[in-house]
Amino acid sequence: MRLDGFVNVVLCWELMLIITAIDGKSMHEKDKHDVFSVEGVEGRSIELQCPITVPLSQVYMVLWFKDNAGIPLYSVDVRDKISRQPAHWSAPEVFGSRARFNIDKSPASLLIKNLKRHDQGIYRCRIDFRTIQTQTYRYNLSVVVLPEQPVVLDRWGRHLNGTKLGPKEEGDDVVITCRVSGGKSSQVGTHPHTHTRYENHT
């Protein structure tokens, strides 16, 4: 009876480990609660650092998660000591070939190329070690969407880009419109020379 009880305890413990692994968290995880805010530009590249402070031989796996997902979107498996080559995997529906973790760089970092606006979110890097406590790093990634080239129109809707406005007589009213597509903001300001109020529509 004691042996059966011992087996049940072992099975229960293994089940708990499986559940925590699926949830993307370790029972011995040293969680760094600080969230670092980073900003990238759509179409460009950005690096999210995940410092490894011990020899690579002590690293078990490196996992990247986004938001509250329990399944990693990028992983680096360092368990194969025969080939001594880390095995990289990137979820094709998230980054695919756009991301690469530079484990030999100091500090190690995840390079994301050709940023998309839907890449914005909270990212968590988890490092599992062989003998020491797991560490995590968090980033709040914001993606800036740049506006397109401004279009300047006169009061009749004719394009003025690259052309001169005039000739005009002193005291004449000048009405121009500046239109900007894309981006995330709408600005209203004053022309620095004429103190004329203008609006940028996005």
Tab-separated table of C-alpha atoms in Angstrom:
chain	number	residue	atom	x	y	z
A	1	MET	CA	0.000	0.000	0.000
A	2	ARG	CA	2.847	2.399	0.769
A	3	LEU	CA	4.352	1.720	-2.667
A	4	ASP	CA	1.047	2.502	-4.371
A	5	GLY	CA	0.833	5.753	-2.436
A	6	PHE	CA	4.352	6.687	-3.485
A	7	VAL	CA	3.568	5.990	-7.157
A	8	ASN	CA	0.456	8.151	-6.943
A	9	VAL	CA	2.467	11.029	-5.493
A	10	VAL	CA	5.050	10.756	-8.300
A	11	LEU	CA	2.351	10.690	-10.989
A	12	CYS	CA	0.641	13.696	-9.433
A	13	TRP	CA	3.927	15.617	-9.338
A	14	GLU	CA	4.649	14.814	-13.005
A	15	LEU	CA	1.163	15.979	-13.961
A	16	MET	CA	1.762	19.302	-12.188
A	17	LEU	CA	5.010	19.778	-14.130
A	18	ILE	CA	3.228	19.118	-17.428
A	19	ILE	CA	0.495	21.626	-16.609
A	20	THR	CA	2.975	24.366	-15.713
A	21	ALA	CA	4.988	23.674	-18.874
A	22	ILE	CA	1.868	24.044	-21.023
A	23	ASP	CA	1.028	27.302	-19.297
A	24	GLY	CA	4.449	28.644	-20.316
A	25	LYS	CA	5.654	29.143	-16.746
A	26	SER	CA	8.020	27.197	-14.542
A	27	MET	CA	7.403	26.429	-10.872
A	28	HIS	CA	10.934	27.605	-10.156
A	29	GLU	CA	10.790	30.605	-12.434
A	30	LYS	CA	12.475	33.785	-11.267
A	31	ASP	CA	10.106	36.287	-12.839
A	32	LYS	CA	11.424	39.777	-13.538
A	33	HIS	CA	8.232	41.820	-13.244
A	34	ASP	CA	9.692	44.935	-14.854
A	35	VAL	CA	8.201	45.524	-18.297
A	36	PHE	CA	10.527	47.430	-20.620
A	37	SER	CA	8.809	49.647	-23.171
A	38	VAL	CA	10.341	49.549	-26.654
A	39	GLU	CA	9.229	51.223	-29.857
A	40	GLY	CA	9.744	50.048	-33.421
A	41	VAL	CA	8.754	51.373	-36.832
A	42	GLU	CA	6.617	49.394	-39.253
A	43	GLY	CA	8.753	47.848	-41.989
A	44	ARG	CA	12.020	48.180	-40.057
A	45	SER	CA	13.878	45.908	-37.629
A	46	ILE	CA	14.063	45.789	-33.850
A	47	GLU	CA	15.923	43.739	-31.241
A	48	LEU	CA	14.470	42.484	-27.955
A	49	GLN	CA	17.265	41.623	-25.539
A	50	CYS	CA	17.267	38.468	-23.439
A	51	PRO	CA	20.607	38.473	-21.572
A	52	ILE	CA	22.173	35.093	-20.793
A	53	THR	CA	24.488	35.630	-17.834
A	54	VAL	CA	25.926	32.101	-17.561
A	55	PRO	CA	27.892	29.857	-19.944
A	56	LEU	CA	25.796	28.445	-22.784
A	57	SER	CA	26.463	24.947	-21.475
A	58	GLN	CA	24.217	25.774	-18.505
A	59	VAL	CA	21.275	26.806	-20.706
A	60	TYR	CA	18.462	24.325	-21.344
A	61	MET	CA	16.010	26.252	-23.534
A	62	VAL	CA	15.085	29.812	-24.484
A	63	LEU	CA	11.390	30.465	-25.114
A	64	TRP	CA	9.549	33.556	-26.345
A	65	PHE	CA	5.859	34.171	-25.635
A	66	LYS	CA	3.470	36.942	-26.680
A	67	ASP	CA	0.743	38.455	-24.509
A	68	ASN	CA	-1.035	35.716	-22.511
A	69	ALA	CA	-0.304	32.841	-24.893
A	70	GLY	CA	0.921	29.671	-23.207
A	71	ILE	CA	2.511	28.313	-26.390
A	72	PRO	CA	5.874	29.825	-27.412
A	73	LEU	CA	6.179	31.634	-30.724
A	74	TYR	CA	9.957	31.158	-30.819
A	75	SER	CA	12.210	28.604	-29.162
A	76	VAL	CA	15.899	27.787	-28.949
A	77	ASP	CA	16.677	24.236	-27.816
A	78	VAL	CA	20.210	23.847	-26.450
A	79	ARG	CA	19.824	20.300	-25.104
A	80	ASP	CA	21.648	18.557	-27.963
A	81	LYS	CA	25.213	18.260	-26.710
A	82	ILE	CA	26.311	16.029	-29.595
A	83	SER	CA	25.946	18.533	-32.425
A	84	ARG	CA	26.433	21.490	-30.052
A	85	GLN	CA	24.184	23.496	-32.344
A	86	PRO	CA	21.097	25.162	-30.840
A	87	ALA	CA	17.864	24.197	-32.596
A	88	HIS	CA	15.826	27.260	-33.568
A	89	TRP	CA	12.077	27.214	-34.243
A	90	SER	CA	9.872	30.164	-35.208
A	91	ALA	CA	6.083	29.894	-35.484
A	92	PRO	CA	5.296	30.427	-39.193
A	93	GLU	CA	1.988	32.145	-38.442
A	94	VAL	CA	3.702	34.758	-36.241
A	95	PHE	CA	7.244	35.600	-37.346
A	96	GLY	CA	8.440	32.738	-39.530
A	97	SER	CA	11.719	33.736	-41.157
A	98	ARG	CA	11.350	37.351	-39.962
A	99	ALA	CA	12.766	36.500	-36.514
A	100	ARG	CA	16.083	35.080	-35.380
A	101	PHE	CA	17.482	34.740	-31.862
A	102	ASN	CA	21.169	35.675	-31.698
A	103	ILE	CA	22.289	33.464	-28.833
A	104	ASP	CA	26.002	34.155	-29.359
A	105	LYS	CA	25.552	37.912	-29.163
A	106	SER	CA	26.129	39.824	-25.933
A	107	PRO	CA	23.512	40.429	-24.775
A	108	ALA	CA	21.555	37.735	-26.594
A	109	SER	CA	18.571	39.182	-28.437
A	110	LEU	CA	15.644	38.379	-30.707
A	111	LEU	CA	15.941	40.207	-34.026
A	112	ILE	CA	12.573	40.891	-35.674
A	113	LYS	CA	12.738	42.084	-39.282
A	114	ASN	CA	10.101	43.898	-41.321
A	115	LEU	CA	7.935	44.827	-38.341
A	116	LYS	CA	4.174	44.530	-38.828
A	117	ARG	CA	1.606	46.591	-36.948
A	118	HIS	CA	0.114	43.380	-35.515
A	119	ASP	CA	3.513	42.556	-33.951
A	120	GLN	CA	2.639	45.056	-31.236
A	121	GLY	CA	2.126	43.487	-27.806
A	122	ILE	CA	3.741	42.181	-24.619
A	123	TYR	CA	6.647	39.777	-25.185
A	124	ARG	CA	8.203	37.513	-22.588
A	125	CYS	CA	11.566	35.779	-22.907
A	126	ARG	CA	12.061	32.773	-20.622
A	127	ILE	CA	15.458	31.148	-20.100
A	128	ASP	CA	15.458	27.644	-18.625
A	129	PHE	CA	18.762	26.604	-17.066
A	130	ARG	CA	20.014	23.168	-16.102
A	131	THR	CA	20.764	23.844	-12.462
A	132	ILE	CA	19.751	27.399	-11.597
A	133	GLN	CA	16.493	29.306	-11.413
A	134	THR	CA	14.613	30.198	-14.591
A	135	GLN	CA	14.703	33.873	-15.603
A	136	THR	CA	12.276	35.949	-17.650
A	137	TYR	CA	12.324	39.362	-19.319
A	138	ARG	CA	9.273	41.303	-20.494
A	139	TYR	CA	8.880	43.921	-23.225
A	140	ASN	CA	5.959	46.091	-24.251
A	141	LEU	CA	6.506	46.538	-27.983
A	142	SER	CA	4.770	49.450	-29.703
A	143	VAL	CA	4.826	49.671	-33.505
A	144	VAL	CA	4.809	53.144	-35.039
A	145	VAL	CA	3.046	53.408	-38.402
A	146	LEU	CA	4.552	56.237	-40.436
A	147	PRO	CA	2.262	58.365	-42.623
A	148	GLU	CA	2.550	58.427	-46.384
A	149	GLN	CA	3.923	61.359	-48.386
A	150	PRO	CA	1.851	64.521	-47.700
A	151	VAL	CA	-0.334	65.834	-50.530
A	152	VAL	CA	-0.843	69.621	-50.757
A	153	LEU	CA	-3.988	70.886	-52.529
A	154	ASP	CA	-5.298	74.343	-53.336
A	155	ARG	CA	-8.879	75.462	-52.704
A	156	TRP	CA	-9.999	73.796	-55.965
A	157	GLY	CA	-8.402	70.454	-55.125
A	158	ARG	CA	-5.437	70.787	-57.481
A	159	HIS	CA	-2.124	69.241	-56.428
A	160	LEU	CA	0.538	71.744	-55.439
A	161	ASN	CA	3.369	69.325	-54.624
A	162	GLY	CA	6.526	70.526	-56.373
A	163	THR	CA	4.873	73.677	-57.752
A	164	LYS	CA	4.891	77.329	-56.736
A	165	LEU	CA	1.869	78.970	-55.151
A	166	GLY	CA	1.202	82.270	-56.828
A	167	PRO	CA	1.716	84.898	-57.899
A	168	LYS	CA	-0.382	86.463	-55.162
A	169	GLU	CA	-1.038	90.049	-54.204
A	170	GLU	CA	-0.546	91.340	-50.695
A	171	GLY	CA	-3.724	90.782	-48.712
A	172	ASP	CA	-4.964	87.892	-50.891
A	173	ASP	CA	-6.444	84.933	-49.066
A	174	VAL	CA	-4.536	81.697	-49.537
A	175	VAL	CA	-6.291	78.422	-48.826
A	176	ILE	CA	-4.337	75.180	-49.028
A	177	THR	CA	-5.009	71.708	-47.674
A	178	CYS	CA	-2.409	69.185	-46.540
A	179	ARG	CA	-3.555	65.567	-46.573
A	180	VAL	CA	-1.588	62.726	-45.030
A	181	SER	CA	-2.704	59.106	-45.254
A	182	GLY	CA	-1.665	56.450	-42.770
A	183	GLY	CA	-0.033	56.926	-39.418
A	184	LYS	CA	-1.793	57.012	-36.081
A	185	SER	CA	-2.158	60.689	-35.207
A	186	SER	CA	-3.997	63.816	-36.355
A	187	GLN	CA	-2.251	67.141	-35.914
A	188	VAL	CA	-3.397	70.738	-35.997
A	189	GLY	CA	-0.828	73.512	-36.023
A	190	THR	CA	0.241	76.881	-37.397
A	191	HIS	CA	2.540	77.630	-40.297
A	192	PRO	CA	5.770	79.011	-38.752
A	193	HIS	CA	6.060	81.940	-41.188
A	194	THR	CA	2.484	83.106	-41.780
A	195	HIS	CA	0.927	81.971	-38.496
A	196	THR	CA	-1.821	80.385	-40.577
A	197	ARG	CA	-3.721	77.543	-38.949
A	198	TYR	CA	-3.437	74.224	-40.761
A	199	GLU	CA	-4.724	70.694	-40.243
A	200	ASN	CA	-3.169	67.330	-41.041
A	201	HIS	CA	-5.737	64.602	-41.644
A	202	THR	CA	-4.730	60.975	-41.142
